[in-house]
Short mmCIF file of C-alpha atoms in Angstrom, two decimals:
data_model
loop_
_atom_site.label_atom_id
_atom_site.label_comp_id
_atom_site.label_asym_id
_atom_site.label_seq_id
_atom_site.Cartn_x
_atom_site.Cartn_y
_atom_site.Cartn_z
CA MET A 457 19.32 -7.38 -32.06
CA GLU A 458 18.31 -3.84 -30.80
CA GLN A 459 14.87 -2.79 -32.04
CA LEU A 460 15.14 0.35 -33.97
CA GLY A 461 12.94 3.29 -32.97
CA PHE A 462 10.86 5.36 -35.20
CA GLU A 463 10.16 9.10 -34.98
CA GLY A 464 6.67 9.62 -33.82
CA MET A 465 6.35 6.10 -32.28
CA PRO A 466 4.24 6.14 -28.99
CA ARG A 467 6.45 5.38 -26.03
CA ARG A 468 5.67 2.27 -23.94
CA LEU A 469 3.52 3.28 -20.90
CA TYR A 470 5.47 2.59 -17.66
CA ALA A 471 3.38 -0.12 -15.75
CA CYS A 472 3.39 0.64 -11.89
CA THR A 473 1.71 0.48 -8.66
CA PRO A 474 1.63 3.23 -6.09
CA THR A 475 3.75 1.02 -3.81
CA ARG A 476 6.57 1.09 -6.80
CA LEU A 477 6.44 4.76 -7.16
CA ALA A 478 6.52 5.35 -3.35
CA THR A 479 9.45 3.16 -3.01
CA TRP A 480 11.51 5.06 -5.49
CA LEU A 481 10.78 8.31 -3.63
CA ASP A 482 11.69 6.62 -0.36
CA CYS A 483 15.06 5.13 -1.66
CA PRO A 484 15.98 4.52 -5.31
CA ARG A 485 18.34 1.77 -3.78
CA ARG A 486 15.83 0.02 -2.18
CA TYR A 487 13.83 0.35 -5.41
CA ARG A 488 16.72 -1.29 -7.29
CA MET A 489 16.90 -4.24 -4.68
CA THR A 490 12.96 -4.91 -4.77
CA TYR A 491 12.04 -4.62 -8.53
CA LEU A 492 15.23 -4.78 -10.38
CA ASP A 493 17.84 -7.13 -8.90
CA ARG A 494 17.64 -10.69 -9.91
CA PRO A 495 17.91 -12.62 -7.77
CA THR A 496 16.36 -10.24 -5.18
CA PRO A 497 18.90 -9.78 -2.26
CA PRO A 498 17.81 -11.63 0.96
CA LYS A 499 15.50 -9.73 2.97
CA GLY A 500 15.54 -9.78 6.93
CA PRO A 501 13.04 -11.41 9.15
CA PRO A 502 9.18 -10.97 8.91
CA TRP A 503 7.89 -7.95 10.67
CA GLY A 504 5.20 -8.52 13.56
CA HIS A 505 3.54 -5.26 12.63
CA ASN A 506 3.16 -6.48 9.04
CA SER A 507 1.64 -10.03 10.06
CA LEU A 508 -0.92 -8.17 12.52
CA GLY A 509 -1.96 -5.89 9.48
CA ALA A 510 -2.23 -8.54 7.12
CA SER A 511 -4.29 -10.77 9.72
CA VAL A 512 -6.56 -7.80 9.87
CA HIS A 513 -7.03 -7.24 6.40
CA ASN A 514 -7.66 -10.80 5.47
CA ALA A 515 -10.25 -11.11 8.32
CA LEU A 516 -12.09 -8.00 7.16
CA ALA A 517 -12.18 -9.00 3.45
CA GLY A 518 -13.42 -12.79 4.57
CA TRP A 519 -16.10 -10.94 6.76
CA TRP A 520 -17.76 -9.23 3.87
CA ARG A 521 -17.25 -12.29 1.74
CA LEU A 522 -19.70 -14.29 4.07
CA PRO A 523 -23.29 -14.65 3.59
CA LEU A 524 -25.16 -11.76 4.83
CA ARG A 525 -26.69 -13.71 7.64
CA GLN A 526 -23.24 -14.75 9.00
CA ARG A 527 -21.76 -11.46 9.05
CA THR A 528 -21.62 -11.10 12.85
CA VAL A 529 -19.11 -9.54 15.21
CA THR A 530 -18.39 -13.11 16.39
CA ALA A 531 -17.84 -14.23 12.93
CA ALA A 532 -15.23 -11.34 12.53
CA GLY A 533 -13.34 -12.25 15.69
CA SER A 534 -13.28 -16.02 14.52
CA LEU A 535 -12.02 -15.18 11.16
CA LEU A 536 -9.08 -13.32 12.82
CA ASP A 537 -8.24 -16.03 15.20
CA HIS A 538 -8.14 -18.76 12.68
CA GLY A 539 -6.11 -16.73 10.02
CA TRP A 540 -3.70 -15.22 12.61
CA ILE A 541 -0.08 -14.80 11.00
CA ASP A 542 2.30 -15.85 13.82
CA GLU A 543 5.39 -14.35 12.27
CA GLY A 544 7.85 -11.56 13.69
CA PHE A 545 6.81 -11.42 17.27
CA ALA A 546 9.32 -11.97 20.33
CA ASP A 547 7.55 -15.10 21.43
CA GLU A 548 4.35 -16.83 21.82
CA THR A 549 3.11 -14.91 24.66
CA GLN A 550 3.41 -11.72 22.75
CA SER A 551 1.96 -13.17 19.50
CA VAL A 552 -1.14 -14.49 21.72
CA ARG A 553 -1.48 -10.96 23.14
CA GLN A 554 -1.67 -9.41 19.92
CA ARG A 555 -4.01 -11.81 18.44
CA GLU A 556 -6.43 -10.91 21.29
CA ARG A 557 -5.77 -7.22 20.42
CA ALA A 558 -6.48 -7.82 16.83
CA ILE A 559 -9.53 -9.59 17.52
CA ALA A 560 -10.77 -6.85 19.79
CA MET A 561 -10.29 -4.56 17.03
CA VAL A 562 -12.00 -6.29 14.35
CA GLU A 563 -14.77 -6.86 16.47
CA ALA A 564 -15.27 -3.35 17.49
CA TYR A 565 -14.86 -2.06 13.91
CA VAL A 566 -17.64 -4.39 12.36
CA ALA A 567 -19.81 -3.69 15.31
CA GLN A 568 -20.15 -0.24 13.81
CA LEU A 569 -20.84 -1.51 10.33
CA ASP A 570 -24.27 -2.28 8.69
CA PRO A 571 -23.58 -5.98 7.28
CA ALA A 572 -26.25 -5.27 4.61
CA ASP A 573 -24.40 -2.43 3.15
CA GLU A 574 -22.79 -4.37 0.51
CA PRO A 575 -19.59 -2.62 -0.96
CA LEU A 576 -18.98 -2.33 -4.43
CA GLY A 577 -15.86 -4.01 -3.84
CA VAL A 578 -13.61 -6.03 -1.50
CA GLU A 579 -9.77 -6.16 -2.19
CA ARG A 580 -10.71 -4.95 -5.59
CA THR A 581 -7.96 -4.45 -8.16
CA VAL A 582 -8.39 -1.27 -10.38
CA ALA A 583 -6.19 0.25 -13.10
CA THR A 584 -6.04 3.12 -15.38
CA ARG A 585 -3.82 4.71 -17.96
CA THR A 586 -2.57 7.97 -19.26
CA ASP A 587 -0.42 8.50 -22.24
CA LYS A 588 2.46 8.02 -19.76
CA ILE A 589 1.59 5.21 -17.37
CA ALA A 590 -0.55 2.48 -16.75
CA VAL A 591 -1.25 2.14 -12.95
CA SER A 592 -2.98 -0.34 -10.92
CA GLY A 593 -3.38 -1.33 -7.26
CA ARG A 594 -5.60 -3.26 -5.00
CA ILE A 595 -8.14 -1.26 -2.64
CA ASP A 596 -9.05 -2.64 0.94
CA ARG A 597 -12.80 -1.58 0.15
CA LEU A 598 -14.97 0.42 -2.40
CA ASP A 599 -18.16 1.76 -0.93
CA GLY A 600 -21.11 3.14 -2.73
CA ARG A 601 -22.41 6.42 -1.25
CA PRO A 602 -25.48 8.55 -1.83
CA GLY A 603 -24.33 11.47 -4.04
CA ARG A 604 -25.36 14.17 -6.57
CA GLU A 605 -24.73 12.24 -9.49
CA ALA A 606 -27.08 9.52 -10.52
CA GLY A 607 -26.11 6.21 -9.06
CA GLY A 608 -24.14 7.67 -6.28
CA GLU A 609 -20.61 8.08 -5.67
CA ILE A 610 -17.76 5.67 -4.69
CA VAL A 611 -15.49 6.09 -1.45
CA VAL A 612 -12.06 4.49 -1.53
CA VAL A 613 -11.64 2.84 2.15
CA ASP A 614 -8.10 1.83 3.37
CA TYR A 615 -7.73 0.10 6.63
CA LYS A 616 -4.93 1.21 8.80
CA THR A 617 -3.58 -0.72 11.83
CA GLY A 618 -0.46 0.82 12.81
CA ARG A 619 0.01 2.68 16.28
CA HIS A 620 0.67 6.22 15.14
CA LEU A 621 -2.38 8.50 14.85
CA LEU A 622 -3.34 9.61 11.49
CA SER A 623 -4.40 13.31 10.19
CA THR A 624 -6.34 14.79 7.59
CA ASP A 625 -3.12 15.38 5.81
CA ASP A 626 -2.54 11.81 5.61
CA ALA A 627 -5.60 11.21 3.55
CA ARG A 628 -5.01 14.37 1.45
CA SER A 629 -1.44 13.95 0.60
CA SER A 630 -1.57 10.23 -0.04
CA LEU A 631 -0.51 9.55 -3.93
CA ALA A 632 -1.93 5.93 -3.50
CA LEU A 633 -5.35 6.98 -2.31
CA ALA A 634 -5.88 9.54 -5.01
CA LEU A 635 -4.59 7.03 -7.74
CA TYR A 636 -7.22 4.62 -6.55
CA ALA A 637 -9.86 7.17 -6.58
CA LEU A 638 -9.05 8.00 -10.22
CA ALA A 639 -8.81 4.25 -11.27
CA ALA A 640 -12.01 3.33 -9.41
CA GLY A 641 -14.03 6.13 -10.91
CA ARG A 642 -12.79 5.33 -14.31
CA VAL A 643 -13.33 1.66 -13.88
CA LEU A 644 -16.93 1.78 -12.47
CA ARG A 645 -17.93 5.08 -14.32
CA ARG A 646 -18.95 6.83 -11.48
CA PRO A 647 -17.74 9.80 -9.53
CA CYS A 648 -14.98 8.96 -6.87
CA TYR A 649 -13.61 11.78 -4.89
CA GLN A 650 -13.86 10.73 -1.35
CA VAL A 651 -11.09 8.70 0.43
CA GLU A 652 -11.18 7.47 3.67
CA LEU A 653 -8.50 6.05 6.08
CA HIS A 654 -10.21 3.74 8.76
CA HIS A 655 -7.79 3.67 11.94
CA LEU A 656 -8.75 0.30 13.46
CA PRO A 657 -6.85 0.94 16.84
CA THR A 658 -8.64 4.13 17.46
CA GLY A 659 -11.69 3.65 15.61
CA ALA A 660 -11.13 6.98 13.63
CA VAL A 661 -12.29 7.53 10.19
CA ILE A 662 -10.13 10.28 8.63
CA ALA A 663 -11.57 11.44 5.35
CA TRP A 664 -10.64 13.92 2.35
CA THR A 665 -12.68 14.97 -0.62
CA HIS A 666 -10.71 15.53 -3.49
CA THR A 667 -11.27 17.70 -6.67
CA ASP A 668 -10.69 17.07 -10.26
CA GLU A 669 -7.84 19.63 -9.88
CA SER A 670 -6.43 17.85 -6.76
CA LEU A 671 -6.57 14.51 -8.54
CA ALA A 672 -5.08 15.89 -11.76
CA ARG A 673 -2.15 17.41 -9.60
CA HIS A 674 -1.61 13.78 -7.85
CA LEU A 675 -1.72 12.18 -11.44
CA SER A 676 0.88 14.51 -12.90
CA ARG A 677 2.92 13.95 -9.75
CA ALA A 678 2.75 10.16 -10.48
CA GLU A 679 3.74 10.63 -14.12
CA GLY A 680 6.81 12.55 -13.15
CA ILE A 681 7.94 9.91 -10.67
CA ALA A 682 7.24 7.13 -13.10
CA ALA A 683 9.49 9.14 -15.75
CA GLU A 684 12.40 9.05 -13.37
CA CYS A 685 11.82 5.15 -12.94
CA ALA A 686 11.51 4.26 -16.34
CA ALA A 687 14.69 5.97 -17.10
CA ALA A 688 16.43 4.39 -14.28
CA ASP A 689 15.07 1.01 -15.31
CA GLU A 690 16.02 1.47 -19.00
CA GLN A 691 19.73 2.13 -17.89
CA PHE A 692 19.62 -0.71 -15.69
CA ARG A 693 18.32 -3.08 -18.18
CA ASP A 694 20.95 -1.77 -20.70
CA GLY A 695 23.49 -3.15 -18.58
CA LEU A 696 24.57 -0.59 -16.14
CA PRO A 697 27.75 -1.44 -14.49
CA ALA A 698 27.59 -2.47 -10.77
CA GLU A 699 30.17 0.34 -9.90
CA ARG A 700 27.61 3.04 -11.25
CA TYR A 701 24.75 1.67 -9.61
CA ASP A 702 24.83 4.53 -7.13
CA ASP A 703 25.00 7.00 -9.85
CA VAL A 704 21.43 6.10 -10.72
CA PHE A 705 20.15 4.32 -7.66
CA ALA A 706 21.55 6.29 -4.93
CA PRO A 707 20.86 5.35 -1.21
CA SER A 708 18.59 7.62 0.85
CA PRO A 709 19.73 7.05 4.30
CA SER A 710 17.49 8.26 7.12
CA PRO A 711 16.26 7.31 10.59
CA SER A 712 13.65 5.02 8.82
CA CYS A 713 16.61 2.57 7.56
CA GLY A 714 16.03 0.73 10.65
CA TRP A 715 13.06 -0.75 9.14
CA CYS A 716 14.52 -1.58 5.81
CA ASP A 717 14.08 -5.23 4.72
CA PHE A 718 17.49 -4.75 2.79
CA ARG A 719 19.48 -2.88 5.71
CA ARG A 720 22.16 -5.64 5.76
CA HIS A 721 22.99 -4.88 2.08
CA CYS A 722 23.47 -1.14 2.68
CA PRO A 723 26.25 0.21 4.46
CA GLU A 724 24.89 3.54 4.46
CA GLY A 725 21.65 2.42 5.84
CA ALA A 726 23.21 0.67 8.48
CA ALA A 727 25.14 3.60 9.62
CA ALA A 728 21.89 5.85 9.48
CA ALA A 729 19.74 4.06 12.00
CA ILE A 730 19.90 1.31 14.51
CA PRO A 731 18.46 -1.82 13.49
CA ARG A 732 14.87 -2.62 14.49
CA ARG A 733 13.78 -5.88 16.19
CA PRO A 734 10.98 -7.70 14.16
CA TRP A 735 8.62 -6.54 16.85
CA ASP A 736 9.38 -3.04 17.49
CA GLY A 737 6.42 -1.83 15.29
CA ILE A 738 3.68 -3.32 17.20
CA ALA A 739 2.08 -1.51 20.02
CA ALA A 740 2.82 -2.41 23.64
CA THR A 741 -0.05 -4.56 25.40
#
């Protein structure tokens, strides 16, 4: 039986993550396949660059969880070595070379860190809500830094392992980083305006300091995207006929379709880009 609505009743908050919102922006069809279709359409094979990235993230998280006296450069490399994810590579030789490259990356990175500078959180899940959305996400690292406010300020740190160089615009325009900053500040009740991208292949730290106004703009944008998602979700749950899927969840074909996990189920995406091999996203060694 359909539940009757009453005028003035609060609308249900749209629960989301930054990734979910970004998926809608990138391609509504991929959004449907990822979050709404059940069973989820079969995906393609694992990606080598995802395996490398996950291995590095896991090693750095594990390093911070070690007792202080064990947080050495060698320990970081050992964590990477033992936790290496061997999926998506052309062959064993490529996997070994990429593992060695990843070990060198994490060792060089932690060599610049102070092991005693305890983060406020590692792989920390934060969440916040407005009168429209309930957003949550997991942050690679939360640092406490000296600041003008009593108790200091919070900095959102996001590790990056991709081969492409990053710029200040990447940090400034990132919806995910802005939402993480908002959520972290509200959860920990301390100011959080600075967001940082730590690019391990180059050692670069790309930082951006938000203001209340810039965070509010990102939040407003997130609420607008969430409203579109919520309306599309509702139509799907109400029994949207398959022949009308594209009216609500239209494909967004582009050259990036070659990297899509659902390319085999999308004629438009298959026509828009050549298929990428699982190891095409990793840097040559």
